[in-house]
PDB file of N, CA and C in Angstrom:
ATOM      1  N   MET O   1      96.900  59.637 133.892  1.00  0.00           N
ATOM      2  CA  MET O   1      96.973  60.753 134.776  1.00  0.00           C
ATOM      3  C   MET O   1      97.077  62.053 133.969  1.00  0.00           C
ATOM      4  N   ASN O   2      96.301  63.026 134.338  1.00  0.00           N
ATOM      5  CA  ASN O   2      96.265  64.302 133.638  1.00  0.00           C
ATOM      6  C   ASN O   2      97.281  65.235 134.326  1.00  0.00           C
ATOM      7  N   LYS O   3      98.341  65.571 133.637  1.00  0.00           N
ATOM      8  CA  LYS O   3      99.322  66.511 134.197  1.00  0.00           C
ATOM      9  C   LYS O   3      99.053  67.889 133.618  1.00  0.00           C
ATOM     10  N   ARG O   4      98.830  68.835 134.499  1.00  0.00           N
ATOM     11  CA  ARG O   4      98.625  70.215 134.057  1.00  0.00           C
ATOM     12  C   ARG O   4      99.763  71.056 134.543  1.00  0.00           C
ATOM     13  N   ARG O   5     100.166  71.999 133.694  1.00  0.00           N
ATOM     14  CA  ARG O   5     101.220  72.909 134.034  1.00  0.00           C
ATOM     15  C   ARG O   5     100.827  74.330 133.681  1.00  0.00           C
ATOM     16  N   LEU O   6     101.015  75.209 134.604  1.00  0.00           N
ATOM     17  CA  LEU O   6     100.724  76.624 134.371  1.00  0.00           C
ATOM     18  C   LEU O   6     101.971  77.269 133.788  1.00  0.00           C
ATOM     19  N   ILE O   7     101.780  77.988 132.700  1.00  0.00           N
ATOM     20  CA  ILE O   7     102.854  78.715 132.060  1.00  0.00           C
ATOM     21  C   ILE O   7     102.492  80.186 132.088  1.00  0.00           C
ATOM     22  N   HIS O   8     103.391  80.983 132.609  1.00  0.00           N
ATOM     23  CA  HIS O   8     103.134  82.447 132.663  1.00  0.00           C
ATOM     24  C   HIS O   8     104.225  83.149 131.866  1.00  0.00           C
ATOM     25  N   TRP O   9     103.808  83.962 130.937  1.00  0.00           N
ATOM     26  CA  TRP O   9     104.735  84.732 130.145  1.00  0.00           C
ATOM     27  C   TRP O   9     104.631  86.186 130.598  1.00  0.00           C
ATOM     28  N   SER O  10     105.701  86.691 131.215  1.00  0.00           N
ATOM     29  CA  SER O  10     105.717  88.082 131.634  1.00  0.00           C
ATOM     30  C   SER O  10     106.024  88.980 130.454  1.00  0.00           C
ATOM     31  N   ILE O  11     105.011  89.570 129.932  1.00  0.00           N
ATOM     32  CA  ILE O  11     105.168  90.447 128.774  1.00  0.00           C
ATOM     33  C   ILE O  11     104.398  91.728 129.047  1.00  0.00           C
ATOM     34  N   ARG O  12     105.083  92.835 128.845  1.00  0.00           N
ATOM     35  CA  ARG O  12     104.469  94.146 129.066  1.00  0.00           C
ATOM     36  C   ARG O  12     103.283  94.315 128.089  1.00  0.00           C
ATOM     37  N   GLY O  13     102.138  94.675 128.584  1.00  0.00           N
ATOM     38  CA  GLY O  13     100.943  94.814 127.757  1.00  0.00           C
ATOM     39  C   GLY O  13     100.981  96.095 126.951  1.00  0.00           C
ATOM     40  N   PRO O  14     100.508  96.055 125.695  1.00  0.00           N
ATOM     41  CA  PRO O  14     100.489  97.236 124.864  1.00  0.00           C
ATOM     42  C   PRO O  14      99.525  98.299 125.327  1.00  0.00           C
ATOM     43  N   ALA O  15      98.606  97.924 126.207  1.00  0.00           N
ATOM     44  CA  ALA O  15      97.596  98.898 126.709  1.00  0.00           C
ATOM     45  C   ALA O  15      98.304  99.966 127.585  1.00  0.00           C
ATOM     46  N   ALA O  16      99.467  99.647 128.090  1.00  0.00           N
ATOM     47  CA  ALA O  16     100.199 100.631 128.913  1.00  0.00           C
ATOM     48  C   ALA O  16     100.788 101.748 128.102  1.00  0.00           C
ATOM     49  N   ALA O  17     100.821 101.575 126.783  1.00  0.00           N
ATOM     50  CA  ALA O  17     101.380 102.639 125.910  1.00  0.00           C
ATOM     51  C   ALA O  17     100.383 103.789 125.840  1.00  0.00           C
ATOM     52  N   ASP O  18     100.853 104.874 125.252  1.00  0.00           N
ATOM     53  CA  ASP O  18     100.026 106.056 125.042  1.00  0.00           C
ATOM     54  C   ASP O  18      98.806 105.682 124.203  1.00  0.00           C
ATOM     55  N   ASP O  19      97.696 106.402 124.376  1.00  0.00           N
ATOM     56  CA  ASP O  19      96.475 106.125 123.628  1.00  0.00           C
ATOM     57  C   ASP O  19      96.614 106.469 122.135  1.00  0.00           C
ATOM     58  N   HIS O  20      97.570 107.260 121.800  1.00  0.00           N
ATOM     59  CA  HIS O  20      97.749 107.688 120.411  1.00  0.00           C
ATOM     60  C   HIS O  20      98.205 106.507 119.584  1.00  0.00           C
ATOM     61  N   ASP O  21      97.631 106.292 118.422  1.00  0.00           N
ATOM     62  CA  ASP O  21      97.959 105.130 117.571  1.00  0.00           C
ATOM     63  C   ASP O  21      99.438 104.992 117.277  1.00  0.00           C
ATOM     64  N   GLN O  22     100.087 106.107 116.925  1.00  0.00           N
ATOM     65  CA  GLN O  22     101.497 106.027 116.578  1.00  0.00           C
ATOM     66  C   GLN O  22     102.346 105.625 117.791  1.00  0.00           C
ATOM     67  N   ALA O  23     101.930 106.042 118.967  1.00  0.00           N
ATOM     68  CA  ALA O  23     102.686 105.691 120.169  1.00  0.00           C
ATOM     69  C   ALA O  23     102.472 104.245 120.544  1.00  0.00           C
ATOM     70  N   SER O  24     101.308 103.693 120.314  1.00  0.00           N
ATOM     71  CA  SER O  24     101.014 102.335 120.724  1.00  0.00           C
ATOM     72  C   SER O  24     101.534 101.286 119.731  1.00  0.00           C
ATOM     73  N   HIS O  25     101.798 101.708 118.513  1.00  0.00           N
ATOM     74  CA  HIS O  25     102.242 100.773 117.481  1.00  0.00           C
ATOM     75  C   HIS O  25     103.524 100.021 117.877  1.00  0.00           C
ATOM     76  N   PRO O  26     104.570 100.682 118.376  1.00  0.00           N
ATOM     77  CA  PRO O  26     105.764  99.946 118.813  1.00  0.00           C
ATOM     78  C   PRO O  26     105.457  98.971 119.939  1.00  0.00           C
ATOM     79  N   ALA O  27     104.538  99.346 120.823  1.00  0.00           N
ATOM     80  CA  ALA O  27     104.178  98.438 121.933  1.00  0.00           C
ATOM     81  C   ALA O  27     103.532  97.164 121.394  1.00  0.00           C
ATOM     82  N   VAL O  28     102.677  97.305 120.404  1.00  0.00           N
ATOM     83  CA  VAL O  28     102.011  96.131 119.803  1.00  0.00           C
ATOM     84  C   VAL O  28     103.049  95.293 119.065  1.00  0.00           C
ATOM     85  N   ARG O  29     103.964  95.896 118.358  1.00  0.00           N
ATOM     86  CA  ARG O  29     105.020  95.164 117.672  1.00  0.00           C
ATOM     87  C   ARG O  29     105.889  94.415 118.671  1.00  0.00           C
ATOM     88  N   TYR O  30     106.178  95.054 119.824  1.00  0.00           N
ATOM     89  CA  TYR O  30     106.956  94.382 120.845  1.00  0.00           C
ATOM     90  C   TYR O  30     106.252  93.110 121.377  1.00  0.00           C
ATOM     91  N   VAL O  31     104.963  93.225 121.658  1.00  0.00           N
ATOM     92  CA  VAL O  31     104.210  92.084 122.160  1.00  0.00           C
ATOM     93  C   VAL O  31     104.163  90.966 121.107  1.00  0.00           C
ATOM     94  N   THR O  32     103.975  91.337 119.853  1.00  0.00           N
ATOM     95  CA  THR O  32     103.968  90.364 118.775  1.00  0.00           C
ATOM     96  C   THR O  32     105.324  89.658 118.689  1.00  0.00           C
ATOM     97  N   ALA O  33     106.367  90.422 118.738  1.00  0.00           N
ATOM     98  CA  ALA O  33     107.729  89.847 118.648  1.00  0.00           C
ATOM     99  C   ALA O  33     108.025  88.919 119.831  1.00  0.00           C
ATOM    100  N   GLU O  34     107.487  89.213 121.001  1.00  0.00           N
ATOM    101  CA  GLU O  34     107.720  88.400 122.199  1.00  0.00           C
ATOM    102  C   GLU O  34     106.845  87.125 122.178  1.00  0.00           C
ATOM    103  N   THR O  35     105.606  87.261 121.758  1.00  0.00           N
ATOM    104  CA  THR O  35     104.701  86.110 121.836  1.00  0.00           C
ATOM    105  C   THR O  35     104.812  85.146 120.670  1.00  0.00           C
ATOM    106  N   ALA O  36     105.090  85.617 119.492  1.00  0.00           N
ATOM    107  CA  ALA O  36     105.113  84.732 118.290  1.00  0.00           C
ATOM    108  C   ALA O  36     106.029  83.530 118.472  1.00  0.00           C
ATOM    109  N   PRO O  37     107.285  83.701 118.860  1.00  0.00           N
ATOM    110  CA  PRO O  37     108.147  82.523 119.014  1.00  0.00           C
ATOM    111  C   PRO O  37     107.700  81.611 120.143  1.00  0.00           C
ATOM    112  N   ARG O  38     107.142  82.150 121.178  1.00  0.00           N
ATOM    113  CA  ARG O  38     106.626  81.310 122.278  1.00  0.00           C
ATOM    114  C   ARG O  38     105.467  80.467 121.832  1.00  0.00           C
ATOM    115  N   ILE O  39     104.572  81.068 121.057  1.00  0.00           N
ATOM    116  CA  ILE O  39     103.422  80.338 120.551  1.00  0.00           C
ATOM    117  C   ILE O  39     103.885  79.254 119.584  1.00  0.00           C
ATOM    118  N   ARG O  40     104.860  79.558 118.722  1.00  0.00           N
ATOM    119  CA  ARG O  40     105.364  78.548 117.797  1.00  0.00           C
ATOM    120  C   ARG O  40     105.962  77.372 118.530  1.00  0.00           C
ATOM    121  N   ARG O  41     106.617  77.599 119.693  1.00  0.00           N
ATOM    122  CA  ARG O  41     107.154  76.487 120.460  1.00  0.00           C
ATOM    123  C   ARG O  41     106.057  75.746 121.216  1.00  0.00           C
ATOM    124  N   LEU O  42     104.986  76.437 121.608  1.00  0.00           N
ATOM    125  CA  LEU O  42     103.923  75.845 122.388  1.00  0.00           C
ATOM    126  C   LEU O  42     102.997  74.956 121.534  1.00  0.00           C
ATOM    127  N   LEU O  43     102.759  75.331 120.301  1.00  0.00           N
ATOM    128  CA  LEU O  43     101.814  74.573 119.459  1.00  0.00           C
ATOM    129  C   LEU O  43     102.154  73.086 119.294  1.00  0.00           C
ATOM    130  N   PRO O  44     103.392  72.747 118.997  1.00  0.00           N
ATOM    131  CA  PRO O  44     103.711  71.314 118.886  1.00  0.00           C
ATOM    132  C   PRO O  44     103.501  70.557 120.204  1.00  0.00           C
ATOM    133  N   VAL O  45     103.766  71.221 121.324  1.00  0.00           N
ATOM    134  CA  VAL O  45     103.543  70.594 122.626  1.00  0.00           C
ATOM    135  C   VAL O  45     102.065  70.308 122.831  1.00  0.00           C
ATOM    136  N   LEU O  46     101.243  71.262 122.491  1.00  0.00           N
ATOM    137  CA  LEU O  46      99.790  71.085 122.619  1.00  0.00           C
ATOM    138  C   LEU O  46      99.296  70.001 121.664  1.00  0.00           C
ATOM    139  N   ALA O  47      99.833  69.976 120.466  1.00  0.00           N
ATOM    140  CA  ALA O  47      99.401  68.946 119.503  1.00  0.00           C
ATOM    141  C   ALA O  47      99.761  67.565 120.005  1.00  0.00           C
ATOM    142  N   ARG O  48     100.945  67.385 120.534  1.00  0.00           N
ATOM    143  CA  ARG O  48     101.345  66.082 121.090  1.00  0.00           C
ATOM    144  C   ARG O  48     100.435  65.676 122.250  1.00  0.00           C
ATOM    145  N   ALA O  49     100.132  66.599 123.119  1.00  0.00           N
ATOM    146  CA  ALA O  49      99.278  66.298 124.262  1.00  0.00           C
ATOM    147  C   ALA O  49      97.880  65.906 123.785  1.00  0.00           C
ATOM    148  N   THR O  50      97.354  66.603 122.822  1.00  0.00           N
ATOM    149  CA  THR O  50      96.043  66.336 122.308  1.00  0.00           C
ATOM    150  C   THR O  50      96.010  64.949 121.615  1.00  0.00           C
ATOM    151  N   ASN O  51      97.060  64.641 120.847  1.00  0.00           N
ATOM    152  CA  ASN O  51      97.099  63.374 120.148  1.00  0.00           C
ATOM    153  C   ASN O  51      97.222  62.216 121.097  1.00  0.00           C
ATOM    154  N   ARG O  52      97.826  62.387 122.231  1.00  0.00           N
ATOM    155  CA  ARG O  52      97.898  61.307 123.240  1.00  0.00           C
ATOM    156  C   ARG O  52      96.563  61.083 123.914  1.00  0.00           C
ATOM    157  N   GLU O  53      95.859  62.146 124.140  1.00  0.00           N
ATOM    158  CA  GLU O  53      94.635  62.068 124.948  1.00  0.00           C
ATOM    159  C   GLU O  53      93.415  61.651 124.136  1.00  0.00           C
ATOM    160  N   ILE O  54      93.411  61.923 122.849  1.00  0.00           N
ATOM    161  CA  ILE O  54      92.258  61.625 122.004  1.00  0.00           C
ATOM    162  C   ILE O  54      92.656  60.566 120.994  1.00  0.00           C
ATOM    163  N   PRO O  55      92.122  59.339 121.141  1.00  0.00           N
ATOM    164  CA  PRO O  55      92.477  58.297 120.145  1.00  0.00           C
ATOM    165  C   PRO O  55      91.937  58.638 118.752  1.00  0.00           C
ATOM    166  N   PRO O  56      92.662  58.188 117.717  1.00  0.00           N
ATOM    167  CA  PRO O  56      92.224  58.524 116.336  1.00  0.00           C
ATOM    168  C   PRO O  56      90.885  57.856 115.971  1.00  0.00           C
TER     169      PRO O  56
END
């Protein structure tokens, strides 16, 4: 059985920041800081799912 789960990460987008490069830099750093640990936790989950579904 294929179990699918939707995961939504509520993270403020950096596009909402000012168009000026210096103003948008903190917004990009914020998004990076928020997403990096989530992606690190997600990758092993995806690897386990892929290894179960695809025989070696």
